[in-house]
Short mmCIF file of N, CA and C and ligand atoms in Angstrom, two decimals:
data_model
loop_
_atom_site.label_atom_id
_atom_site.label_comp_id
_atom_site.label_asym_id
_atom_site.label_seq_id
_atom_site.Cartn_x
_atom_site.Cartn_y
_atom_site.Cartn_z
N MET A 2 -7.59 24.53 2.90
CA MET A 2 -8.53 23.97 1.93
C MET A 2 -9.25 22.81 2.68
N GLU A 3 -10.56 22.80 2.50
CA GLU A 3 -11.36 21.72 2.98
C GLU A 3 -11.87 20.81 1.96
N LEU A 4 -11.76 19.54 2.11
CA LEU A 4 -12.18 18.59 1.10
C LEU A 4 -13.25 17.68 1.63
N LYS A 5 -14.16 17.14 0.82
CA LYS A 5 -15.11 16.08 1.25
C LYS A 5 -15.16 15.01 0.30
N PRO A 6 -15.53 13.83 0.71
CA PRO A 6 -15.56 12.65 -0.31
C PRO A 6 -16.55 12.97 -1.43
N ALA A 7 -16.22 12.74 -2.64
CA ALA A 7 -17.17 12.82 -3.78
C ALA A 7 -17.46 11.44 -4.28
N ASP A 8 -17.55 11.29 -5.69
CA ASP A 8 -17.96 10.11 -6.27
C ASP A 8 -17.06 8.82 -5.80
N VAL A 9 -17.74 7.70 -5.75
CA VAL A 9 -17.06 6.49 -5.41
C VAL A 9 -16.25 6.08 -6.72
N LEU A 10 -14.94 5.86 -6.51
CA LEU A 10 -14.08 5.45 -7.59
C LEU A 10 -14.10 3.90 -7.68
N ILE A 11 -13.90 3.24 -6.49
CA ILE A 11 -13.94 1.86 -6.37
C ILE A 11 -14.76 1.47 -5.11
N SER A 12 -15.78 0.69 -5.30
CA SER A 12 -16.68 0.34 -4.20
C SER A 12 -16.08 -0.72 -3.35
N HIS A 13 -16.54 -0.84 -2.11
CA HIS A 13 -15.98 -1.86 -1.23
C HIS A 13 -16.28 -3.27 -1.69
N GLU A 14 -17.30 -3.48 -2.49
CA GLU A 14 -17.60 -4.83 -3.02
C GLU A 14 -16.45 -5.12 -4.08
N GLN A 15 -16.19 -4.15 -4.87
CA GLN A 15 -15.11 -4.37 -5.88
C GLN A 15 -13.75 -4.70 -5.22
N ILE A 16 -13.50 -3.94 -4.11
CA ILE A 16 -12.25 -4.14 -3.41
C ILE A 16 -12.17 -5.55 -2.84
N ALA A 17 -13.29 -5.91 -2.19
CA ALA A 17 -13.35 -7.24 -1.56
C ALA A 17 -13.15 -8.37 -2.59
N GLU A 18 -13.73 -8.23 -3.80
CA GLU A 18 -13.59 -9.21 -4.90
C GLU A 18 -12.13 -9.30 -5.29
N ARG A 19 -11.48 -8.19 -5.54
CA ARG A 19 -10.10 -8.17 -6.01
C ARG A 19 -9.15 -8.67 -4.93
N ILE A 20 -9.41 -8.37 -3.64
CA ILE A 20 -8.56 -8.86 -2.55
C ILE A 20 -8.61 -10.40 -2.57
N LYS A 21 -9.76 -10.99 -2.81
CA LYS A 21 -9.92 -12.45 -2.84
C LYS A 21 -9.00 -13.02 -3.88
N GLU A 22 -8.99 -12.39 -5.02
CA GLU A 22 -8.17 -12.90 -6.16
C GLU A 22 -6.64 -12.79 -5.80
N ILE A 23 -6.24 -11.65 -5.33
CA ILE A 23 -4.84 -11.41 -4.96
C ILE A 23 -4.41 -12.37 -3.83
N ALA A 24 -5.25 -12.61 -2.82
CA ALA A 24 -5.00 -13.50 -1.74
C ALA A 24 -4.80 -14.91 -2.19
N GLN A 25 -5.57 -15.34 -3.26
CA GLN A 25 -5.49 -16.69 -3.78
C GLN A 25 -4.15 -16.85 -4.44
N GLU A 26 -3.74 -15.82 -5.20
CA GLU A 26 -2.39 -15.89 -5.89
C GLU A 26 -1.30 -15.97 -4.84
N ILE A 27 -1.32 -15.24 -3.76
CA ILE A 27 -0.32 -15.21 -2.75
C ILE A 27 -0.37 -16.58 -2.07
N SER A 28 -1.50 -17.05 -1.62
CA SER A 28 -1.66 -18.28 -0.98
C SER A 28 -1.05 -19.50 -1.70
N TYR A 29 -1.33 -19.45 -3.09
CA TYR A 29 -0.84 -20.54 -3.95
C TYR A 29 0.72 -20.45 -3.93
N LYS A 30 1.19 -19.32 -4.08
CA LYS A 30 2.72 -19.15 -4.22
C LYS A 30 3.42 -19.56 -2.97
N TYR A 31 2.79 -19.18 -1.76
CA TYR A 31 3.52 -19.36 -0.46
C TYR A 31 2.93 -20.52 0.38
N ALA A 32 2.12 -21.42 -0.26
CA ALA A 32 1.51 -22.54 0.53
C ALA A 32 2.64 -23.37 1.22
N GLY A 33 2.38 -23.66 2.52
CA GLY A 33 3.35 -24.35 3.25
C GLY A 33 4.68 -23.64 3.60
N GLN A 34 4.73 -22.38 3.33
CA GLN A 34 5.93 -21.59 3.61
C GLN A 34 5.65 -20.47 4.65
N ASP A 35 6.70 -19.88 5.22
CA ASP A 35 6.53 -18.68 6.00
C ASP A 35 6.49 -17.48 5.14
N LEU A 36 5.76 -16.48 5.57
CA LEU A 36 5.63 -15.23 4.82
C LEU A 36 5.40 -14.11 5.82
N MET A 37 6.17 -13.07 5.68
CA MET A 37 5.96 -11.86 6.50
C MET A 37 5.34 -10.69 5.61
N MET A 38 4.15 -10.33 6.00
CA MET A 38 3.57 -9.15 5.36
C MET A 38 3.92 -7.86 6.13
N ILE A 39 4.49 -6.92 5.48
CA ILE A 39 4.81 -5.71 6.17
C ILE A 39 4.02 -4.54 5.57
N GLY A 40 3.13 -4.07 6.44
CA GLY A 40 2.23 -2.92 6.05
C GLY A 40 2.91 -1.57 6.29
N ILE A 41 2.67 -0.65 5.37
CA ILE A 41 3.23 0.65 5.46
C ILE A 41 2.21 1.60 6.13
N LEU A 42 2.54 2.09 7.29
CA LEU A 42 1.58 2.86 8.11
C LEU A 42 1.44 4.25 7.48
N ARG A 43 0.28 4.90 7.50
CA ARG A 43 -0.89 4.27 8.12
C ARG A 43 -1.91 3.78 7.03
N GLY A 44 -1.60 4.21 5.79
CA GLY A 44 -2.53 3.99 4.68
C GLY A 44 -2.85 2.61 4.42
N ALA A 45 -1.93 1.61 4.67
CA ALA A 45 -2.15 0.25 4.18
C ALA A 45 -2.84 -0.59 5.24
N VAL A 46 -3.13 -0.07 6.44
CA VAL A 46 -3.69 -0.84 7.58
C VAL A 46 -4.94 -1.61 7.18
N ILE A 47 -5.88 -0.87 6.62
CA ILE A 47 -7.16 -1.51 6.37
C ILE A 47 -7.12 -2.55 5.22
N PHE A 48 -6.34 -2.20 4.22
CA PHE A 48 -6.07 -3.13 3.09
C PHE A 48 -5.37 -4.39 3.61
N MET A 49 -4.31 -4.20 4.36
CA MET A 49 -3.59 -5.35 4.90
C MET A 49 -4.45 -6.22 5.79
N SER A 50 -5.28 -5.66 6.60
CA SER A 50 -6.09 -6.50 7.51
C SER A 50 -7.07 -7.35 6.74
N ASP A 51 -7.67 -6.85 5.69
CA ASP A 51 -8.59 -7.58 4.86
C ASP A 51 -7.77 -8.66 4.05
N LEU A 52 -6.61 -8.29 3.46
CA LEU A 52 -5.83 -9.15 2.68
C LEU A 52 -5.28 -10.41 3.55
N ALA A 53 -4.85 -10.02 4.74
CA ALA A 53 -4.27 -11.08 5.58
C ALA A 53 -5.40 -12.10 5.91
N ARG A 54 -6.52 -11.62 6.20
CA ARG A 54 -7.63 -12.59 6.56
C ARG A 54 -8.06 -13.40 5.36
N ALA A 55 -7.70 -13.04 4.17
CA ALA A 55 -8.13 -13.82 2.99
C ALA A 55 -6.95 -14.81 2.62
N ILE A 56 -5.82 -14.83 3.30
CA ILE A 56 -4.77 -15.72 3.02
C ILE A 56 -5.07 -17.11 3.58
N ASP A 57 -4.75 -18.14 2.79
CA ASP A 57 -5.08 -19.49 3.25
C ASP A 57 -4.22 -19.85 4.48
N PRO A 58 -4.79 -20.56 5.44
CA PRO A 58 -4.11 -20.93 6.70
C PRO A 58 -2.87 -21.78 6.50
N SER A 59 -2.74 -22.34 5.27
CA SER A 59 -1.53 -23.20 5.02
C SER A 59 -0.32 -22.33 4.88
N VAL A 60 -0.42 -21.00 4.78
CA VAL A 60 0.68 -20.04 4.75
C VAL A 60 1.01 -19.64 6.20
N GLY A 61 2.25 -19.72 6.60
CA GLY A 61 2.72 -19.34 7.93
C GLY A 61 2.89 -17.83 7.95
N LEU A 62 1.77 -17.10 8.17
CA LEU A 62 1.79 -15.60 7.95
C LEU A 62 2.09 -14.87 9.19
N THR A 63 3.07 -14.00 9.16
CA THR A 63 3.24 -13.03 10.26
C THR A 63 3.03 -11.56 9.64
N MET A 64 2.61 -10.71 10.60
CA MET A 64 2.18 -9.34 10.20
C MET A 64 3.10 -8.31 10.92
N GLU A 65 3.67 -7.44 10.21
CA GLU A 65 4.51 -6.42 10.80
C GLU A 65 4.16 -5.10 10.09
N PHE A 66 4.53 -3.99 10.74
CA PHE A 66 4.23 -2.60 10.21
C PHE A 66 5.43 -1.78 10.33
N MET A 67 5.58 -0.73 9.41
CA MET A 67 6.67 0.15 9.53
C MET A 67 6.12 1.50 8.88
N LYS A 68 7.01 2.50 8.97
CA LYS A 68 6.52 3.84 8.48
C LYS A 68 7.65 4.46 7.66
N ALA A 69 7.20 5.10 6.53
CA ALA A 69 8.15 5.71 5.71
C ALA A 69 7.56 7.13 5.36
N SER A 70 8.34 8.11 5.21
CA SER A 70 7.83 9.44 4.79
C SER A 70 8.75 10.11 3.96
N SER A 71 8.20 10.86 3.00
CA SER A 71 8.99 11.59 1.97
C SER A 71 9.31 12.93 2.57
N TYR A 72 10.43 13.42 2.21
CA TYR A 72 10.81 14.83 2.60
C TYR A 72 11.44 15.42 1.39
N GLY A 73 11.69 16.81 1.40
CA GLY A 73 12.12 17.46 0.21
C GLY A 73 10.93 17.51 -0.80
N ALA A 74 11.38 17.51 -2.03
CA ALA A 74 10.38 17.54 -3.16
C ALA A 74 9.85 16.22 -3.42
N SER A 75 8.85 15.74 -2.58
CA SER A 75 8.38 14.32 -2.58
C SER A 75 7.93 13.92 -3.95
N THR A 76 7.32 14.81 -4.77
CA THR A 76 6.79 14.37 -5.99
C THR A 76 7.80 14.54 -7.12
N GLN A 77 9.00 14.89 -6.84
CA GLN A 77 10.00 14.97 -7.83
C GLN A 77 11.00 13.83 -7.68
N SER A 78 11.72 13.53 -8.73
CA SER A 78 12.74 12.52 -8.60
C SER A 78 13.76 12.79 -7.55
N SER A 79 13.94 14.00 -7.19
CA SER A 79 14.98 14.36 -6.17
C SER A 79 14.38 14.03 -4.72
N GLY A 80 13.07 13.76 -4.63
CA GLY A 80 12.43 13.49 -3.32
C GLY A 80 13.12 12.40 -2.60
N LYS A 81 13.33 12.57 -1.27
CA LYS A 81 13.97 11.54 -0.54
C LYS A 81 12.99 10.91 0.41
N VAL A 82 13.14 9.57 0.68
CA VAL A 82 12.27 8.88 1.57
C VAL A 82 12.95 8.39 2.81
N ALA A 83 12.45 8.80 4.02
CA ALA A 83 13.12 8.33 5.22
C ALA A 83 12.25 7.17 5.85
N ILE A 84 12.92 6.22 6.47
CA ILE A 84 12.22 5.23 7.19
C ILE A 84 12.01 5.74 8.66
N THR A 85 10.83 6.13 9.02
CA THR A 85 10.59 6.81 10.28
C THR A 85 10.24 5.75 11.37
N GLN A 86 9.79 4.61 11.00
CA GLN A 86 9.57 3.58 12.05
C GLN A 86 9.99 2.20 11.37
N GLN A 87 10.98 1.66 12.04
CA GLN A 87 11.55 0.38 11.55
C GLN A 87 10.77 -0.80 12.03
N PRO A 88 10.77 -1.86 11.33
CA PRO A 88 10.09 -3.12 11.74
C PRO A 88 10.90 -3.66 12.96
N THR A 89 10.16 -4.26 13.91
CA THR A 89 10.91 -4.79 15.11
C THR A 89 11.23 -6.25 14.94
N MET A 90 10.54 -7.04 14.07
CA MET A 90 10.87 -8.37 13.87
C MET A 90 12.03 -8.55 12.98
N GLU A 91 12.74 -9.70 13.16
CA GLU A 91 13.98 -9.93 12.33
C GLU A 91 13.62 -10.10 10.83
N ILE A 92 14.37 -9.37 10.03
CA ILE A 92 14.19 -9.40 8.57
C ILE A 92 14.96 -10.43 7.85
N LYS A 93 16.10 -10.62 8.38
CA LYS A 93 17.11 -11.50 7.73
C LYS A 93 16.57 -12.90 7.33
N ASP A 94 16.76 -13.30 6.14
CA ASP A 94 16.35 -14.61 5.60
C ASP A 94 14.77 -14.78 5.59
N ARG A 95 14.05 -13.75 5.73
CA ARG A 95 12.56 -13.80 5.70
C ARG A 95 12.09 -13.61 4.31
N GLN A 96 10.92 -14.17 3.93
CA GLN A 96 10.27 -13.91 2.67
C GLN A 96 9.24 -12.81 3.03
N ILE A 97 9.35 -11.73 2.26
CA ILE A 97 8.61 -10.54 2.68
C ILE A 97 7.67 -10.05 1.56
N ILE A 98 6.51 -9.67 1.88
CA ILE A 98 5.66 -8.90 0.93
C ILE A 98 5.39 -7.53 1.60
N ILE A 99 5.82 -6.42 0.89
CA ILE A 99 5.47 -5.10 1.38
C ILE A 99 4.11 -4.79 0.96
N VAL A 100 3.22 -4.35 1.86
CA VAL A 100 1.90 -4.01 1.51
C VAL A 100 1.65 -2.51 1.65
N GLU A 101 1.30 -1.87 0.54
CA GLU A 101 1.18 -0.45 0.49
C GLU A 101 -0.20 -0.07 -0.20
N ASP A 102 -0.59 1.17 0.24
CA ASP A 102 -1.90 1.64 -0.32
C ASP A 102 -1.82 1.97 -1.79
N ILE A 103 -0.88 2.94 -2.08
CA ILE A 103 -0.71 3.49 -3.42
C ILE A 103 0.71 3.55 -3.85
N VAL A 104 0.96 3.16 -5.09
CA VAL A 104 2.28 3.49 -5.65
C VAL A 104 2.00 4.68 -6.62
N ASP A 105 2.74 5.72 -6.34
CA ASP A 105 2.54 6.99 -7.12
C ASP A 105 3.77 7.23 -7.88
N THR A 106 4.84 8.00 -7.30
CA THR A 106 6.07 8.26 -8.03
C THR A 106 6.94 6.97 -7.98
N GLY A 107 6.69 6.08 -7.03
CA GLY A 107 7.42 4.88 -6.92
C GLY A 107 8.64 4.98 -5.96
N LEU A 108 8.93 6.28 -5.47
CA LEU A 108 10.05 6.52 -4.64
C LEU A 108 10.00 5.78 -3.32
N THR A 109 8.87 5.73 -2.69
CA THR A 109 8.75 5.07 -1.39
C THR A 109 9.03 3.57 -1.55
N LEU A 110 8.47 2.95 -2.52
CA LEU A 110 8.69 1.48 -2.72
C LEU A 110 10.05 1.21 -3.13
N LYS A 111 10.67 2.05 -3.92
CA LYS A 111 12.04 1.82 -4.31
C LYS A 111 12.95 1.83 -3.04
N ARG A 112 12.67 2.86 -2.19
CA ARG A 112 13.48 2.98 -0.88
C ARG A 112 13.28 1.74 0.00
N LEU A 113 12.03 1.27 0.04
CA LEU A 113 11.65 0.13 0.93
C LEU A 113 12.29 -1.12 0.37
N ARG A 114 12.27 -1.35 -0.92
CA ARG A 114 12.92 -2.55 -1.57
C ARG A 114 14.36 -2.51 -1.15
N GLU A 115 14.99 -1.37 -1.28
CA GLU A 115 16.47 -1.31 -0.97
C GLU A 115 16.69 -1.58 0.53
N TYR A 116 15.80 -1.07 1.37
CA TYR A 116 15.91 -1.33 2.79
C TYR A 116 15.95 -2.80 3.16
N PHE A 117 15.00 -3.57 2.56
CA PHE A 117 14.90 -5.00 2.86
C PHE A 117 16.02 -5.78 2.25
N ALA A 118 16.51 -5.36 1.06
CA ALA A 118 17.65 -6.04 0.48
C ALA A 118 18.85 -5.82 1.37
N ALA A 119 19.07 -4.60 1.86
CA ALA A 119 20.19 -4.26 2.69
C ALA A 119 20.11 -5.06 4.07
N HIS A 120 18.92 -5.37 4.51
CA HIS A 120 18.76 -6.09 5.76
C HIS A 120 18.64 -7.60 5.60
N GLY A 121 19.05 -8.05 4.41
CA GLY A 121 19.21 -9.47 4.20
C GLY A 121 17.95 -10.31 4.06
N ALA A 122 16.88 -9.71 3.57
CA ALA A 122 15.70 -10.49 3.34
C ALA A 122 15.97 -11.59 2.28
N LYS A 123 15.29 -12.66 2.42
CA LYS A 123 15.47 -13.81 1.49
C LYS A 123 14.85 -13.36 0.17
N SER A 124 13.62 -12.79 0.32
CA SER A 124 12.95 -12.42 -0.92
C SER A 124 12.07 -11.21 -0.61
N VAL A 125 11.80 -10.38 -1.57
CA VAL A 125 10.91 -9.17 -1.37
C VAL A 125 9.94 -9.02 -2.51
N GLU A 126 8.64 -8.93 -2.24
CA GLU A 126 7.68 -8.69 -3.28
C GLU A 126 6.84 -7.49 -2.74
N VAL A 127 6.08 -6.87 -3.70
CA VAL A 127 5.25 -5.75 -3.36
C VAL A 127 3.86 -5.95 -3.67
N CYS A 128 2.93 -5.57 -2.81
CA CYS A 128 1.48 -5.71 -3.13
C CYS A 128 0.94 -4.29 -2.84
N VAL A 129 0.34 -3.68 -3.91
CA VAL A 129 -0.28 -2.39 -3.73
C VAL A 129 -1.77 -2.50 -4.02
N LEU A 130 -2.56 -1.68 -3.38
CA LEU A 130 -4.02 -1.69 -3.70
C LEU A 130 -4.19 -0.88 -5.00
N LEU A 131 -3.55 0.37 -5.04
CA LEU A 131 -3.74 1.23 -6.18
C LEU A 131 -2.47 1.63 -6.84
N ASP A 132 -2.53 1.73 -8.13
CA ASP A 132 -1.24 2.12 -8.87
C ASP A 132 -1.63 3.30 -9.79
N LYS A 133 -1.01 4.38 -9.53
CA LYS A 133 -1.12 5.60 -10.44
C LYS A 133 -0.02 5.57 -11.43
N LYS A 134 -0.17 4.69 -12.41
CA LYS A 134 0.96 4.43 -13.34
C LYS A 134 1.55 5.62 -13.99
N ASP A 135 0.61 6.58 -14.42
CA ASP A 135 1.09 7.75 -15.18
C ASP A 135 2.00 8.67 -14.40
N ARG A 136 2.02 8.50 -13.06
CA ARG A 136 2.77 9.37 -12.27
C ARG A 136 4.23 8.85 -11.89
N ARG A 137 4.52 7.71 -12.46
CA ARG A 137 5.84 7.08 -11.99
C ARG A 137 7.07 7.81 -12.41
N VAL A 138 7.94 8.03 -11.48
CA VAL A 138 9.24 8.79 -11.67
C VAL A 138 10.33 7.76 -11.72
N VAL A 139 10.28 6.74 -10.81
CA VAL A 139 11.28 5.64 -10.86
C VAL A 139 10.70 4.35 -11.17
N ASP A 140 11.35 3.50 -11.74
CA ASP A 140 10.93 2.12 -12.11
C ASP A 140 11.02 1.25 -10.82
N VAL A 141 9.91 0.68 -10.44
CA VAL A 141 9.93 -0.26 -9.31
C VAL A 141 9.03 -1.44 -9.54
N PRO A 142 9.56 -2.64 -9.37
CA PRO A 142 8.66 -3.82 -9.59
C PRO A 142 7.56 -3.92 -8.63
N VAL A 143 6.34 -4.17 -9.10
CA VAL A 143 5.17 -4.36 -8.19
C VAL A 143 4.58 -5.75 -8.67
N GLU A 144 4.64 -6.71 -7.73
CA GLU A 144 4.18 -8.06 -8.15
C GLU A 144 2.62 -8.27 -8.11
N TYR A 145 1.98 -7.53 -7.13
CA TYR A 145 0.51 -7.65 -7.05
C TYR A 145 -0.17 -6.31 -6.93
N THR A 146 -1.05 -6.05 -7.88
CA THR A 146 -1.70 -4.73 -7.94
C THR A 146 -3.25 -4.94 -7.88
N GLY A 147 -3.89 -4.15 -7.01
CA GLY A 147 -5.37 -4.20 -6.94
C GLY A 147 -6.02 -3.55 -8.24
N PHE A 148 -5.73 -2.23 -8.33
CA PHE A 148 -6.37 -1.54 -9.44
C PHE A 148 -5.37 -0.39 -9.97
N VAL A 149 -5.42 -0.22 -11.21
CA VAL A 149 -4.64 0.93 -11.82
C VAL A 149 -5.71 2.04 -11.88
N ILE A 150 -5.28 3.26 -11.38
CA ILE A 150 -6.22 4.39 -11.33
C ILE A 150 -5.55 5.61 -12.04
N PRO A 151 -6.44 6.50 -12.51
CA PRO A 151 -5.86 7.77 -13.07
C PRO A 151 -5.25 8.68 -12.04
N ASP A 152 -4.57 9.70 -12.47
CA ASP A 152 -3.88 10.55 -11.56
C ASP A 152 -4.94 11.52 -10.84
N GLU A 153 -5.52 10.97 -9.81
CA GLU A 153 -6.51 11.76 -9.07
C GLU A 153 -6.35 11.55 -7.63
N PHE A 154 -6.52 12.47 -6.73
CA PHE A 154 -6.35 12.26 -5.32
C PHE A 154 -7.56 11.44 -4.80
N VAL A 155 -7.26 10.43 -4.02
CA VAL A 155 -8.37 9.54 -3.53
C VAL A 155 -8.23 9.42 -1.98
N VAL A 156 -9.35 9.07 -1.42
CA VAL A 156 -9.44 8.81 0.06
C VAL A 156 -10.33 7.60 0.32
N GLY A 157 -10.25 7.20 1.58
CA GLY A 157 -11.11 6.10 2.03
C GLY A 157 -10.42 4.78 2.00
N TYR A 158 -10.97 3.76 2.54
CA TYR A 158 -10.38 2.45 2.70
C TYR A 158 -8.84 2.53 3.17
N GLY A 159 -8.63 3.36 4.14
CA GLY A 159 -7.30 3.50 4.72
C GLY A 159 -6.56 4.79 4.24
N MET A 160 -7.06 5.38 3.16
CA MET A 160 -6.25 6.54 2.67
C MET A 160 -6.92 7.82 3.13
N ASP A 161 -6.12 8.81 3.50
CA ASP A 161 -6.58 9.97 4.18
C ASP A 161 -6.45 11.26 3.38
N PHE A 162 -7.16 12.34 3.82
CA PHE A 162 -6.84 13.67 3.62
C PHE A 162 -6.69 14.31 4.96
N ASP A 163 -5.51 14.80 5.34
CA ASP A 163 -5.29 15.44 6.57
C ASP A 163 -5.65 14.54 7.73
N GLU A 164 -5.30 13.17 7.60
CA GLU A 164 -5.60 12.15 8.51
C GLU A 164 -7.09 11.72 8.71
N LYS A 165 -7.93 12.36 7.97
CA LYS A 165 -9.30 11.96 8.05
C LYS A 165 -9.77 11.22 6.82
N MET A 166 -10.94 10.60 6.96
CA MET A 166 -11.59 9.78 5.81
C MET A 166 -11.03 8.39 5.62
N ARG A 167 -10.07 8.00 6.40
CA ARG A 167 -9.50 6.61 6.29
C ARG A 167 -10.55 5.57 6.48
N ASN A 168 -11.65 5.90 7.26
CA ASN A 168 -12.60 4.92 7.73
C ASN A 168 -13.67 4.70 6.62
N LEU A 169 -13.69 5.45 5.55
CA LEU A 169 -14.76 5.22 4.54
C LEU A 169 -14.54 3.83 3.86
N PRO A 170 -15.57 3.02 3.76
CA PRO A 170 -15.42 1.64 3.26
C PRO A 170 -14.97 1.54 1.80
N SER A 171 -15.36 2.52 1.01
CA SER A 171 -14.99 2.58 -0.41
C SER A 171 -13.94 3.57 -0.66
N ILE A 172 -13.41 3.54 -1.92
CA ILE A 172 -12.45 4.57 -2.38
C ILE A 172 -13.11 5.62 -3.11
N HIS A 173 -12.91 6.85 -2.68
CA HIS A 173 -13.60 8.07 -3.24
C HIS A 173 -12.63 9.04 -3.86
N LYS A 174 -13.20 9.77 -4.88
CA LYS A 174 -12.48 11.03 -5.26
C LYS A 174 -12.91 12.11 -4.29
N VAL A 175 -12.31 13.25 -4.28
CA VAL A 175 -12.63 14.22 -3.38
C VAL A 175 -13.06 15.55 -4.14
N CYS A 176 -13.87 16.34 -3.45
CA CYS A 176 -14.18 17.71 -4.00
C CYS A 176 -14.02 18.71 -2.92
N GLN A 177 -13.86 19.98 -3.33
CA GLN A 177 -13.64 21.02 -2.28
C GLN A 177 -14.98 21.39 -1.75
N VAL A 178 -14.98 21.72 -0.40
CA VAL A 178 -16.12 22.18 0.23
C VAL A 178 -16.26 23.65 -0.10
N SER A 179 -17.44 24.00 -0.68
CA SER A 179 -17.57 25.48 -1.05
C SER A 179 -17.93 26.28 0.18
N GLU A 180 -17.45 27.50 0.24
CA GLU A 180 -17.74 28.34 1.35
C GLU A 180 -18.97 29.12 1.19
N GLU A 181 -19.91 29.01 2.09
CA GLU A 181 -21.19 29.75 1.92
C GLU A 181 -21.00 31.22 2.20
P1 5GP B 230 5.26 7.59 -3.83
O1 5GP B 230 6.56 7.47 -3.08
O2 5GP B 230 4.95 6.29 -4.71
O3 5GP B 230 5.14 8.88 -4.60
O4 5GP B 230 4.13 7.82 -2.72
C1 5GP B 230 3.19 6.92 -2.37
C2 5GP B 230 2.45 7.49 -1.14
O5 5GP B 230 1.91 8.73 -1.54
C3 5GP B 230 1.27 6.62 -0.79
O6 5GP B 230 1.64 5.58 0.18
C4 5GP B 230 0.31 7.58 -0.12
O7 5GP B 230 0.73 7.79 1.16
C5 5GP B 230 0.61 8.86 -0.87
N1 5GP B 230 -0.42 9.14 -1.96
C6 5GP B 230 -0.28 9.15 -3.23
N2 5GP B 230 -1.44 9.39 -3.90
C7 5GP B 230 -2.33 9.52 -2.93
C8 5GP B 230 -3.81 9.73 -3.00
O8 5GP B 230 -4.43 9.93 -4.02
N3 5GP B 230 -4.42 9.80 -1.78
C9 5GP B 230 -3.75 9.66 -0.59
N4 5GP B 230 -4.55 9.72 0.51
N5 5GP B 230 -2.44 9.42 -0.52
C10 5GP B 230 -1.68 9.31 -1.70
#
């Protein structure tokens, strides 16, 4: 199946505006403290790089990345999530914000929250750009949300289809390329 980007769901101007608001909230809460943002590869890279640059310099910010992937029936409650790339920085006693592109079933974030709790993090919060609320299978707290969206596949601003379209500045729905 070949897909191409269709209508813009959220424009890059809207994203920039919302990131400013979230960054203000985070900056206020962590002013004068250390904070480690951990981006989930690869979808969160672009979101996290814009978010991090909007954080006030009074926050002692460090940036780390890790990778998680689902296996088995990933869209079912039985789906399992594996940590396929661990963070290399010390987690113990750190204040952490997990930065993720989309929360869908919630399985990935649930697994990640458990991972950081097990590794002795001082605190763990979650910041997602998009929330597909209707699709949730497990309950997971999300402290900062960019936008709640309907159950539709989206690409752009870091999010891919078959590893492509991550570079689009806005978030798009997709449509199928018709065969001539
Ligand atoms: P969850 O464990 O919450 O079901 O999975 C979340 C992950 O599913 C996201 O990090 C993302 O990789 C993927 N995902 C869910 N919906 C979409 C979508 O509409 N577009 C893209 N590109 N990825 C999605």
